[in-house]
């Protein structure tokens, strides 16, 4: 059973590695929050939104650099709004060929009808009744108003509200299940497109250690594509060394180059394929440090710069938004040896200021004009199309995750 405080602690201590795992566990936690939430008799949608928003605010604050957390929180909020609007639009349009008693049972708590049935019901409801039908039906009987009927109507009203709250919660949970399934299958969905983009005798250049890129290259190899891979080492953490070893184990011809050799080697490359930490609303990319240099080199030599990423990395915010913590600085120990440079970092000199400063940023920002193509689990998209894709996943009311009430 998921625990909110335990998950928040994991986020704070960076115990969850990778945006994919973080997104999946965030969705699972929010599914648990929805399932355990006690729905009130009134303002059910607002209550459910507030419950998710309250937990989401804590999750985002625990690790603001991991934008996938906020993405999933906003996706779930959007799901709740969509399910509520569809429930209101189609309420009372259930059709069945069963008996009247069975229909009453289904109206109180049965499954929702298919879209085709709902559409047919709405068409018949909106269609004017014929004269023959009116004559056959006759005038509607007048039911006298009394206290017992009022009591029955109030009871039915409460029962209808209870059934509607159950249907809303059930529909939201089912939609979150589909979201989790989408996250789990994103590698396979993206990899299926590899053969459309990677061809024989090509040379591919990549930077960093993206699992999405790795699976993408594996899929092309399995389809008997013969190509070479240049891997920039990705200083100072040298994740490229790890990726090169993994590619070699899969039988891919791999060459490791230094980051400073990117401009020297880019003219030999047919395509650049990289992963992303996040894709912003304008099509800009937050990616491992050094990625902007690689994108500039690709543009200079007219080499396609392709970004592969799952839909959970699509962020409805901009890099300059106050809610986005664009970067974080890692320890200087990745760059220098404190023992060797201790005299340069002596805080006792110059009034307590060190003689040498070390800056070790984690991420880079690539503007959308440098990206040739985005490949997600929904297909390939141009940078100019990303805002339309993002608009399908998020609501404008949920861009800022903040509780509207105080507990």
mmCIF file of C-alpha atoms in Angstrom:
data_model
loop_
_atom_site.group_PDB
_atom_site.id
_atom_site.type_symbol
_atom_site.label_atom_id
_atom_site.label_comp_id
_atom_site.label_asym_id
_atom_site.label_seq_id
_atom_site.Cartn_x
_atom_site.Cartn_y
_atom_site.Cartn_z
ATOM 1 C CA UNK A 1 0.000 0.000 0.000
ATOM 2 C CA UNK A 2 1.550 3.364 -0.996
ATOM 3 C CA UNK A 3 2.550 5.768 1.749
ATOM 4 C CA UNK A 4 2.626 9.502 0.988
ATOM 5 C CA UNK A 5 5.225 10.424 3.608
ATOM 6 C CA UNK A 6 7.517 7.573 2.580
ATOM 7 C CA UNK A 7 7.314 8.559 -1.085
ATOM 8 C CA UNK A 8 8.015 12.200 -0.232
ATOM 9 C CA UNK A 9 11.077 11.092 1.714
ATOM 10 C CA UNK A 10 12.286 9.090 -1.286
ATOM 11 C CA UNK A 11 11.879 12.137 -3.519
ATOM 12 C CA UNK A 12 13.764 14.360 -1.113
ATOM 13 C CA UNK A 13 16.650 11.925 -0.833
ATOM 14 C CA UNK A 14 16.719 11.144 -4.578
ATOM 15 C CA UNK A 15 16.122 7.442 -3.912
ATOM 16 C CA UNK A 16 14.091 7.016 -7.092
ATOM 17 C CA UNK A 17 16.316 6.945 -10.152
ATOM 18 C CA UNK A 18 14.966 8.163 -13.450
ATOM 19 C CA UNK A 19 11.954 10.172 -14.533
ATOM 20 C CA UNK A 20 10.205 7.022 -15.766
ATOM 21 C CA UNK A 21 10.167 5.329 -12.357
ATOM 22 C CA UNK A 22 9.279 8.605 -10.648
ATOM 23 C CA UNK A 23 6.335 9.205 -12.989
ATOM 24 C CA UNK A 24 5.000 5.673 -12.563
ATOM 25 C CA UNK A 25 5.202 5.734 -8.771
ATOM 26 C CA UNK A 26 3.643 9.196 -8.638
ATOM 27 C CA UNK A 27 0.691 7.954 -10.683
ATOM 28 C CA UNK A 28 0.330 4.894 -8.454
ATOM 29 C CA UNK A 29 0.373 7.052 -5.331
ATOM 30 C CA UNK A 30 -2.268 9.429 -6.710
ATOM 31 C CA UNK A 31 -4.429 6.449 -7.682
ATOM 32 C CA UNK A 32 -4.273 5.359 -4.049
ATOM 33 C CA UNK A 33 -5.179 8.880 -2.893
ATOM 34 C CA UNK A 34 -8.223 8.907 -5.178
ATOM 35 C CA UNK A 35 -9.351 5.439 -4.093
ATOM 36 C CA UNK A 36 -9.115 6.324 -0.385
ATOM 37 C CA UNK A 37 -10.740 9.747 -0.645
ATOM 38 C CA UNK A 38 -14.156 10.017 1.005
ATOM 39 C CA UNK A 39 -16.477 11.787 -1.376
ATOM 40 C CA UNK A 40 -18.856 14.385 0.131
ATOM 41 C CA UNK A 41 -22.514 14.662 -0.906
ATOM 42 C CA UNK A 42 -21.876 17.968 -2.656
ATOM 43 C CA UNK A 43 -18.981 19.460 -4.632
ATOM 44 C CA UNK A 44 -17.551 16.007 -5.224
ATOM 45 C CA UNK A 45 -15.298 16.976 -8.114
ATOM 46 C CA UNK A 46 -13.919 19.985 -6.260
ATOM 47 C CA UNK A 47 -13.234 17.798 -3.217
ATOM 48 C CA UNK A 48 -11.392 15.212 -5.293
ATOM 49 C CA UNK A 49 -9.374 17.907 -7.068
ATOM 50 C CA UNK A 50 -8.415 19.414 -3.733
ATOM 51 C CA UNK A 51 -7.269 16.058 -2.343
ATOM 52 C CA UNK A 52 -5.006 15.395 -5.327
ATOM 53 C CA UNK A 53 -3.788 18.990 -5.361
ATOM 54 C CA UNK A 54 -2.850 18.847 -1.668
ATOM 55 C CA UNK A 55 -0.732 15.724 -2.104
ATOM 56 C CA UNK A 56 0.684 16.964 -5.409
ATOM 57 C CA UNK A 57 1.890 20.192 -3.822
ATOM 58 C CA UNK A 58 3.877 18.198 -1.270
ATOM 59 C CA UNK A 59 5.361 15.916 -3.928
ATOM 60 C CA UNK A 60 6.482 18.809 -6.127
ATOM 61 C CA UNK A 61 8.039 20.618 -3.161
ATOM 62 C CA UNK A 62 9.949 17.450 -2.186
ATOM 63 C CA UNK A 63 11.883 17.434 -5.480
ATOM 64 C CA UNK A 64 11.163 20.471 -7.678
ATOM 65 C CA UNK A 65 13.903 19.515 -10.139
ATOM 66 C CA UNK A 66 12.086 16.309 -11.130
ATOM 67 C CA UNK A 67 9.454 17.843 -13.397
ATOM 68 C CA UNK A 68 7.851 14.467 -14.116
ATOM 69 C CA UNK A 69 6.213 14.617 -10.674
ATOM 70 C CA UNK A 70 4.351 17.813 -11.479
ATOM 71 C CA UNK A 71 3.488 16.501 -14.940
ATOM 72 C CA UNK A 72 1.728 13.454 -13.511
ATOM 73 C CA UNK A 73 -0.070 15.496 -10.847
ATOM 74 C CA UNK A 74 -1.405 17.809 -13.566
ATOM 75 C CA UNK A 75 -2.362 14.842 -15.745
ATOM 76 C CA UNK A 76 -4.438 13.354 -12.907
ATOM 77 C CA UNK A 77 -6.122 16.702 -12.227
ATOM 78 C CA UNK A 78 -6.972 16.941 -15.911
ATOM 79 C CA UNK A 79 -8.365 13.397 -15.816
ATOM 80 C CA UNK A 80 -10.685 14.322 -12.941
ATOM 81 C CA UNK A 81 -11.979 17.365 -14.817
ATOM 82 C CA UNK A 82 -12.546 15.344 -17.990
ATOM 83 C CA UNK A 83 -14.372 12.527 -16.225
ATOM 84 C CA UNK A 84 -16.571 15.007 -14.385
ATOM 85 C CA UNK A 85 -17.511 16.856 -17.566
ATOM 86 C CA UNK A 86 -18.289 13.618 -19.395
ATOM 87 C CA UNK A 87 -20.396 12.386 -16.471
ATOM 88 C CA UNK A 88 -22.418 15.600 -16.492
ATOM 89 C CA UNK A 89 -22.837 15.546 -20.281
ATOM 90 C CA UNK A 90 -24.030 11.952 -20.485
ATOM 91 C CA UNK A 91 -25.945 11.656 -17.208
ATOM 92 C CA UNK A 92 -29.326 10.022 -17.641
ATOM 93 C CA UNK A 93 -28.649 8.639 -21.151
ATOM 94 C CA UNK A 94 -28.261 4.960 -20.252
ATOM 95 C CA UNK A 95 -29.982 2.497 -22.611
ATOM 96 C CA UNK A 96 -30.489 -1.196 -22.199
ATOM 97 C CA UNK A 97 -32.536 -3.990 -23.674
ATOM 98 C CA UNK A 98 -32.989 -5.549 -20.250
ATOM 99 C CA UNK A 99 -36.096 -5.475 -18.073
ATOM 100 C CA UNK A 100 -37.185 -2.380 -16.165
ATOM 101 C CA UNK A 101 -35.900 -3.812 -12.888
ATOM 102 C CA UNK A 102 -32.469 -4.526 -14.358
ATOM 103 C CA UNK A 103 -32.352 -1.041 -15.833
ATOM 104 C CA UNK A 104 -33.054 0.473 -12.418
ATOM 105 C CA UNK A 105 -30.189 -1.500 -10.917
ATOM 106 C CA UNK A 106 -27.777 -0.327 -13.595
ATOM 107 C CA UNK A 107 -28.888 3.291 -13.268
ATOM 108 C CA UNK A 108 -28.016 3.261 -9.598
ATOM 109 C CA UNK A 109 -24.536 1.815 -9.910
ATOM 110 C CA UNK A 110 -24.002 0.037 -13.183
ATOM 111 C CA UNK A 111 -21.251 0.552 -15.720
ATOM 112 C CA UNK A 112 -21.291 3.491 -18.095
ATOM 113 C CA UNK A 113 -22.431 2.882 -21.632
ATOM 114 C CA UNK A 114 -20.152 2.948 -24.615
ATOM 115 C CA UNK A 115 -19.707 6.142 -26.568
ATOM 116 C CA UNK A 116 -21.760 4.704 -29.423
ATOM 117 C CA UNK A 117 -24.704 3.952 -27.126
ATOM 118 C CA UNK A 118 -24.509 7.365 -25.529
ATOM 119 C CA UNK A 119 -24.449 9.056 -28.926
ATOM 120 C CA UNK A 120 -27.473 7.054 -30.075
ATOM 121 C CA UNK A 121 -29.330 7.917 -26.890
ATOM 122 C CA UNK A 122 -28.593 11.598 -27.252
ATOM 123 C CA UNK A 123 -29.782 11.574 -30.854
ATOM 124 C CA UNK A 124 -33.080 9.930 -29.882
ATOM 125 C CA UNK A 125 -33.512 12.324 -26.977
ATOM 126 C CA UNK A 126 -32.950 15.404 -29.095
ATOM 127 C CA UNK A 127 -35.088 14.153 -32.023
ATOM 128 C CA UNK A 128 -38.694 15.614 -31.977
ATOM 129 C CA UNK A 129 -41.393 13.092 -31.142
ATOM 130 C CA UNK A 130 -43.801 12.163 -33.944
ATOM 131 C CA UNK A 131 -47.545 12.918 -33.785
ATOM 132 C CA UNK A 132 -48.400 9.219 -33.726
ATOM 133 C CA UNK A 133 -46.110 8.673 -30.747
ATOM 134 C CA UNK A 134 -47.698 11.556 -28.909
ATOM 135 C CA UNK A 135 -51.230 10.194 -29.540
ATOM 136 C CA UNK A 136 -50.289 6.649 -28.510
ATOM 137 C CA UNK A 137 -48.570 7.762 -25.321
ATOM 138 C CA UNK A 138 -51.384 10.093 -24.311
ATOM 139 C CA UNK A 139 -51.022 12.752 -21.689
ATOM 140 C CA UNK A 140 -48.626 12.143 -18.859
ATOM 141 C CA UNK A 141 -50.426 11.175 -15.635
ATOM 142 C CA UNK A 142 -50.484 13.764 -12.882
ATOM 143 C CA UNK A 143 -48.946 12.403 -9.691
ATOM 144 C CA UNK A 144 -50.286 13.998 -6.536
ATOM 145 C CA UNK A 145 -47.693 15.561 -4.313
ATOM 146 C CA UNK A 146 -47.529 14.195 -0.771
ATOM 147 C CA UNK A 147 -44.999 13.792 1.995
ATOM 148 C CA UNK A 148 -44.186 10.167 1.166
ATOM 149 C CA UNK A 149 -43.408 10.964 -2.456
ATOM 150 C CA UNK A 150 -41.237 13.844 -1.306
ATOM 151 C CA UNK A 151 -39.400 11.499 0.988
ATOM 152 C CA UNK A 152 -38.937 8.998 -1.803
ATOM 153 C CA UNK A 153 -37.582 11.690 -4.129
ATOM 154 C CA UNK A 154 -35.145 12.860 -1.474
ATOM 155 C CA UNK A 155 -34.006 9.289 -0.947
ATOM 156 C CA UNK A 156 -33.559 8.789 -4.668
ATOM 157 C CA UNK A 157 -31.646 12.056 -4.861
ATOM 158 C CA UNK A 158 -29.200 10.918 -2.193
ATOM 159 C CA UNK A 159 -28.899 7.523 -3.846
ATOM 160 C CA UNK A 160 -28.235 9.151 -7.231
ATOM 161 C CA UNK A 161 -25.538 11.383 -5.721
ATOM 162 C CA UNK A 162 -23.901 8.395 -4.057
ATOM 163 C CA UNK A 163 -23.990 6.402 -7.287
ATOM 164 C CA UNK A 164 -22.604 9.345 -9.255
ATOM 165 C CA UNK A 165 -19.708 9.772 -6.790
ATOM 166 C CA UNK A 166 -18.889 6.065 -7.125
ATOM 167 C CA UNK A 167 -18.990 6.281 -10.914
ATOM 168 C CA UNK A 168 -16.767 9.375 -10.893
ATOM 169 C CA UNK A 169 -14.169 7.772 -8.637
ATOM 170 C CA UNK A 170 -14.267 4.530 -10.614
ATOM 171 C CA UNK A 171 -13.846 6.375 -13.916
ATOM 172 C CA UNK A 172 -10.904 8.401 -12.559
ATOM 173 C CA UNK A 173 -9.169 5.289 -11.242
ATOM 174 C CA UNK A 174 -9.627 3.525 -14.575
ATOM 175 C CA UNK A 175 -8.167 6.536 -16.386
ATOM 176 C CA UNK A 176 -5.176 6.604 -14.025
ATOM 177 C CA UNK A 177 -4.680 2.896 -14.721
ATOM 178 C CA UNK A 178 -4.484 3.744 -18.412
ATOM 179 C CA UNK A 179 -1.969 6.483 -17.603
ATOM 180 C CA UNK A 180 0.200 3.998 -15.689
ATOM 181 C CA UNK A 181 -0.048 1.556 -18.591
ATOM 182 C CA UNK A 182 0.991 4.363 -20.952
ATOM 183 C CA UNK A 183 4.055 5.096 -18.810
ATOM 184 C CA UNK A 184 5.007 1.413 -18.605
ATOM 185 C CA UNK A 185 4.745 0.891 -22.365
ATOM 186 C CA UNK A 186 6.421 4.123 -23.495
ATOM 187 C CA UNK A 187 9.773 2.434 -24.219
ATOM 188 C CA UNK A 188 8.139 -0.146 -26.484
ATOM 189 C CA UNK A 189 5.924 2.415 -28.232
ATOM 190 C CA UNK A 190 8.896 4.676 -28.972
ATOM 191 C CA UNK A 191 11.189 1.825 -30.009
ATOM 192 C CA UNK A 192 8.682 0.594 -32.595
ATOM 193 C CA UNK A 193 9.426 3.749 -34.598
ATOM 194 C CA UNK A 194 13.188 3.161 -34.728
ATOM 195 C CA UNK A 195 13.202 1.444 -38.123
ATOM 196 C CA UNK A 196 11.480 4.489 -39.661
ATOM 197 C CA UNK A 197 14.348 6.780 -38.679
ATOM 198 C CA UNK A 198 17.537 4.691 -38.550
ATOM 199 C CA UNK A 199 18.820 3.224 -41.832
ATOM 200 C CA UNK A 200 21.756 1.127 -43.024
ATOM 201 C CA UNK A 201 25.292 2.528 -42.817
ATOM 202 C CA UNK A 202 24.242 5.550 -40.805
ATOM 203 C CA UNK A 203 26.316 7.090 -38.019
ATOM 204 C CA UNK A 204 24.353 8.121 -34.918
ATOM 205 C CA UNK A 205 25.696 10.476 -32.255
ATOM 206 C CA UNK A 206 24.300 10.640 -28.726
ATOM 207 C CA UNK A 207 25.156 12.274 -25.419
ATOM 208 C CA UNK A 208 24.320 11.123 -21.917
ATOM 209 C CA UNK A 209 22.862 7.831 -20.786
ATOM 210 C CA UNK A 210 19.217 7.816 -21.790
ATOM 211 C CA UNK A 211 17.374 4.506 -21.461
ATOM 212 C CA UNK A 212 14.901 5.682 -24.089
ATOM 213 C CA UNK A 213 17.746 6.234 -26.573
ATOM 214 C CA UNK A 214 19.283 2.895 -25.645
ATOM 215 C CA UNK A 215 16.031 0.995 -26.262
ATOM 216 C CA UNK A 216 15.531 2.955 -29.490
ATOM 217 C CA UNK A 217 18.952 1.865 -30.784
ATOM 218 C CA UNK A 218 18.384 -1.721 -29.604
ATOM 219 C CA UNK A 219 15.145 -1.905 -31.592
ATOM 220 C CA UNK A 220 16.865 -0.750 -34.781
ATOM 221 C CA UNK A 221 19.597 -3.347 -34.264
ATOM 222 C CA UNK A 222 17.000 -6.093 -33.815
ATOM 223 C CA UNK A 223 15.513 -5.116 -37.184
ATOM 224 C CA UNK A 224 18.882 -5.880 -38.780
ATOM 225 C CA UNK A 225 19.828 -2.253 -39.218
ATOM 226 C CA UNK A 226 23.612 -1.915 -39.579
ATOM 227 C CA UNK A 227 24.844 1.414 -38.165
ATOM 228 C CA UNK A 228 27.521 2.947 -35.951
ATOM 229 C CA UNK A 229 27.091 4.943 -32.764
ATOM 230 C CA UNK A 230 29.288 7.775 -31.525
ATOM 231 C CA UNK A 231 28.874 8.328 -27.789
ATOM 232 C CA UNK A 232 30.065 11.562 -26.184
ATOM 233 C CA UNK A 233 31.448 10.664 -22.772
ATOM 234 C CA UNK A 234 29.317 13.193 -20.870
ATOM 235 C CA UNK A 235 31.817 14.697 -18.410
ATOM 236 C CA UNK A 236 32.049 15.074 -15.504
ATOM 237 C CA UNK A 237 29.936 12.019 -14.574
ATOM 238 C CA UNK A 238 30.937 10.134 -17.742
ATOM 239 C CA UNK A 239 27.599 8.442 -18.250
ATOM 240 C CA UNK A 240 28.577 7.948 -21.893
ATOM 241 C CA UNK A 241 31.151 5.349 -20.831
ATOM 242 C CA UNK A 242 28.395 3.282 -19.221
ATOM 243 C CA UNK A 243 26.127 3.637 -22.256
ATOM 244 C CA UNK A 244 28.945 2.629 -24.628
ATOM 245 C CA UNK A 245 29.549 -0.546 -22.664
ATOM 246 C CA UNK A 246 25.828 -1.397 -22.730
ATOM 247 C CA UNK A 247 25.617 -0.828 -26.493
ATOM 248 C CA UNK A 248 28.672 -2.973 -27.145
ATOM 249 C CA UNK A 249 27.149 -5.803 -25.123
ATOM 250 C CA UNK A 250 24.197 -5.687 -27.550
ATOM 251 C CA UNK A 251 26.486 -5.928 -30.542
ATOM 252 C CA UNK A 252 26.377 -2.294 -31.682
ATOM 253 C CA UNK A 253 29.533 -0.823 -33.174
ATOM 254 C CA UNK A 254 30.326 2.012 -30.767
ATOM 255 C CA UNK A 255 32.928 4.775 -30.626
ATOM 256 C CA UNK A 256 33.492 6.913 -27.521
ATOM 257 C CA UNK A 257 34.512 10.542 -28.062
ATOM 258 C CA UNK A 258 35.260 13.402 -25.697
ATOM 259 C CA UNK A 259 32.718 16.168 -25.301
ATOM 260 C CA UNK A 260 35.226 18.652 -26.697
ATOM 261 C CA UNK A 261 35.461 16.564 -29.903
ATOM 262 C CA UNK A 262 31.772 16.966 -30.775
ATOM 263 C CA UNK A 263 32.356 19.804 -33.254
ATOM 264 C CA UNK A 264 35.262 17.901 -34.797
ATOM 265 C CA UNK A 265 33.233 14.704 -35.304
ATOM 266 C CA UNK A 266 29.784 16.076 -36.152
ATOM 267 C CA UNK A 267 30.532 16.303 -39.880
ATOM 268 C CA UNK A 268 30.774 12.483 -39.989
ATOM 269 C CA UNK A 269 27.379 12.016 -38.353
ATOM 270 C CA UNK A 270 24.040 11.418 -40.115
ATOM 271 C CA UNK A 271 21.773 12.000 -37.115
ATOM 272 C CA UNK A 272 21.866 13.026 -33.469
ATOM 273 C CA UNK A 273 19.499 11.099 -31.161
ATOM 274 C CA UNK A 274 19.251 12.161 -27.522
ATOM 275 C CA UNK A 275 16.936 11.849 -24.558
ATOM 276 C CA UNK A 276 15.441 14.619 -22.434
ATOM 277 C CA UNK A 277 14.817 15.426 -18.817
ATOM 278 C CA UNK A 278 11.741 17.438 -19.783
ATOM 279 C CA UNK A 279 10.082 18.933 -22.877
ATOM 280 C CA UNK A 280 8.656 22.363 -22.169
ATOM 281 C CA UNK A 281 5.469 23.964 -23.508
ATOM 282 C CA UNK A 282 7.287 25.847 -26.278
ATOM 283 C CA UNK A 283 9.192 22.776 -27.460
ATOM 284 C CA UNK A 284 12.365 23.669 -25.590
ATOM 285 C CA UNK A 285 14.253 20.794 -23.986
ATOM 286 C CA UNK A 286 15.822 20.456 -20.557
ATOM 287 C CA UNK A 287 18.554 17.844 -20.964
ATOM 288 C CA UNK A 288 21.941 16.832 -19.509
ATOM 289 C CA UNK A 289 24.591 19.518 -19.535
ATOM 290 C CA UNK A 290 26.413 19.838 -22.845
ATOM 291 C CA UNK A 291 23.297 19.172 -24.919
ATOM 292 C CA UNK A 292 22.996 22.759 -26.174
ATOM 293 C CA UNK A 293 26.558 22.600 -27.505
ATOM 294 C CA UNK A 294 25.677 19.388 -29.339
ATOM 295 C CA UNK A 295 22.492 20.944 -30.771
ATOM 296 C CA UNK A 296 24.438 23.974 -32.029
ATOM 297 C CA UNK A 297 26.990 21.712 -33.678
ATOM 298 C CA UNK A 298 24.215 19.731 -35.369
ATOM 299 C CA UNK A 299 22.558 22.896 -36.652
ATOM 300 C CA UNK A 300 25.892 24.233 -37.957
ATOM 301 C CA UNK A 301 26.428 21.081 -40.035
ATOM 302 C CA UNK A 302 22.740 20.526 -40.975
ATOM 303 C CA UNK A 303 22.531 17.266 -39.012
ATOM 304 C CA UNK A 304 19.025 16.305 -37.770
ATOM 305 C CA UNK A 305 18.725 16.689 -33.999
ATOM 306 C CA UNK A 306 16.115 14.192 -32.736
ATOM 307 C CA UNK A 307 14.768 14.031 -29.176
ATOM 308 C CA UNK A 308 13.110 10.821 -27.944
ATOM 309 C CA UNK A 309 11.011 10.970 -24.758
ATOM 310 C CA UNK A 310 7.855 9.549 -23.229
ATOM 311 C CA UNK A 311 4.684 11.599 -22.896
ATOM 312 C CA UNK A 312 5.186 11.832 -19.115
ATOM 313 C CA UNK A 313 8.082 14.220 -19.829
ATOM 314 C CA UNK A 314 5.858 16.735 -21.618
ATOM 315 C CA UNK A 315 5.630 19.738 -19.311
ATOM 316 C CA UNK A 316 2.970 22.465 -19.764
ATOM 317 C CA UNK A 317 5.284 25.103 -18.267
ATOM 318 C CA UNK A 318 8.058 27.224 -19.757
ATOM 319 C CA UNK A 319 11.692 27.233 -18.740
ATOM 320 C CA UNK A 320 11.294 30.762 -17.356
ATOM 321 C CA UNK A 321 8.183 29.912 -15.312
ATOM 322 C CA UNK A 322 8.674 30.554 -11.577
ATOM 323 C CA UNK A 323 7.417 27.022 -10.853
ATOM 324 C CA UNK A 324 10.323 25.506 -12.799
ATOM 325 C CA UNK A 325 13.619 24.938 -11.027
ATOM 326 C CA UNK A 326 15.658 24.784 -14.208
ATOM 327 C CA UNK A 327 18.924 23.574 -12.760
ATOM 328 C CA UNK A 328 20.750 22.266 -9.759
ATOM 329 C CA UNK A 329 24.455 22.337 -8.944
ATOM 330 C CA UNK A 330 26.235 19.098 -8.186
ATOM 331 C CA UNK A 331 29.187 18.669 -5.853
ATOM 332 C CA UNK A 332 32.533 20.172 -6.993
ATOM 333 C CA UNK A 333 34.085 16.779 -6.220
ATOM 334 C CA UNK A 334 32.923 15.618 -9.671
ATOM 335 C CA UNK A 335 35.377 18.095 -11.200
ATOM 336 C CA UNK A 336 38.305 18.458 -8.841
ATOM 337 C CA UNK A 337 40.158 16.684 -6.067
ATOM 338 C CA UNK A 338 39.800 18.647 -2.852
ATOM 339 C CA UNK A 339 43.152 17.402 -1.618
ATOM 340 C CA UNK A 340 44.966 18.615 -4.703
ATOM 341 C CA UNK A 341 43.184 21.994 -4.808
ATOM 342 C CA UNK A 342 42.837 22.607 -1.065
ATOM 343 C CA UNK A 343 45.163 25.626 -1.164
ATOM 344 C CA UNK A 344 43.016 27.228 -3.895
ATOM 345 C CA UNK A 345 39.816 26.749 -1.881
ATOM 346 C CA UNK A 346 41.125 28.002 1.447
ATOM 347 C CA UNK A 347 38.327 29.894 3.152
ATOM 348 C CA UNK A 348 40.828 31.447 5.551
ATOM 349 C CA UNK A 349 42.280 33.675 2.824
ATOM 350 C CA UNK A 350 40.822 36.878 1.399
ATOM 351 C CA UNK A 351 38.451 37.487 4.265
ATOM 352 C CA UNK A 352 36.879 34.031 4.178
ATOM 353 C CA UNK A 353 36.229 33.931 0.398
ATOM 354 C CA UNK A 354 37.694 30.991 -1.571
ATOM 355 C CA UNK A 355 40.266 31.710 -4.261
ATOM 356 C CA UNK A 356 38.617 29.269 -6.698
ATOM 357 C CA UNK A 357 34.938 28.681 -7.422
ATOM 358 C CA UNK A 358 33.630 25.457 -8.979
ATOM 359 C CA UNK A 359 30.300 25.374 -10.862
ATOM 360 C CA UNK A 360 28.916 21.954 -11.775
ATOM 361 C CA UNK A 361 25.414 22.335 -13.334
ATOM 362 C CA UNK A 362 23.304 19.274 -14.023
ATOM 363 C CA UNK A 363 21.123 20.407 -16.923
ATOM 364 C CA UNK A 364 21.235 22.378 -20.133
ATOM 365 C CA UNK A 365 18.480 24.096 -22.091
ATOM 366 C CA UNK A 366 18.013 23.513 -25.826
ATOM 367 C CA UNK A 367 15.712 26.049 -27.546
ATOM 368 C CA UNK A 368 13.016 24.614 -29.849
ATOM 369 C CA UNK A 369 14.589 26.079 -33.000
ATOM 370 C CA UNK A 370 17.486 23.621 -32.619
ATOM 371 C CA UNK A 371 15.262 20.509 -32.445
ATOM 372 C CA UNK A 372 14.440 18.799 -35.753
ATOM 373 C CA UNK A 373 11.981 16.190 -34.462
ATOM 374 C CA UNK A 374 10.424 14.885 -31.263
ATOM 375 C CA UNK A 375 9.619 11.168 -31.092
ATOM 376 C CA UNK A 376 7.193 10.258 -28.307
ATOM 377 C CA UNK A 377 5.004 7.231 -27.651
ATOM 378 C CA UNK A 378 2.318 8.941 -29.742
ATOM 379 C CA UNK A 379 4.545 9.358 -32.815
ATOM 380 C CA UNK A 380 6.821 11.963 -34.337
ATOM 381 C CA UNK A 381 6.129 15.676 -33.849
ATOM 382 C CA UNK A 382 7.699 18.962 -34.876
ATOM 383 C CA UNK A 383 8.657 21.435 -32.188
ATOM 384 C CA UNK A 384 5.908 23.796 -33.370
ATOM 385 C CA UNK A 385 3.314 21.064 -32.742
ATOM 386 C CA UNK A 386 4.270 20.328 -29.136
ATOM 387 C CA UNK A 387 1.959 22.925 -27.621
ATOM 388 C CA UNK A 388 -1.039 21.210 -29.252
ATOM 389 C CA UNK A 389 0.058 17.840 -27.918
ATOM 390 C CA UNK A 390 0.566 19.253 -24.439
ATOM 391 C CA UNK A 391 -2.855 20.936 -24.521
ATOM 392 C CA UNK A 392 -4.464 17.477 -24.843
ATOM 393 C CA UNK A 393 -2.931 16.346 -21.548
ATOM 394 C CA UNK A 394 -3.298 19.325 -19.246
ATOM 395 C CA UNK A 395 -5.826 21.907 -18.133
ATOM 396 C CA UNK A 396 -4.941 25.595 -17.926
ATOM 397 C CA UNK A 397 -6.461 25.670 -14.427
ATOM 398 C CA UNK A 398 -3.816 23.248 -13.134
ATOM 399 C CA UNK A 399 -0.585 24.880 -14.293
ATOM 400 C CA UNK A 400 0.061 26.143 -10.760
ATOM 401 C CA UNK A 401 -0.403 23.381 -8.191
ATOM 402 C CA UNK A 402 -1.611 25.069 -5.025
ATOM 403 C CA UNK A 403 -4.242 24.191 -2.470
ATOM 404 C CA UNK A 404 -7.251 26.471 -2.500
ATOM 405 C CA UNK A 405 -8.183 25.785 1.124
ATOM 406 C CA UNK A 406 -6.213 25.502 4.300
ATOM 407 C CA UNK A 407 -6.502 22.493 6.518
#
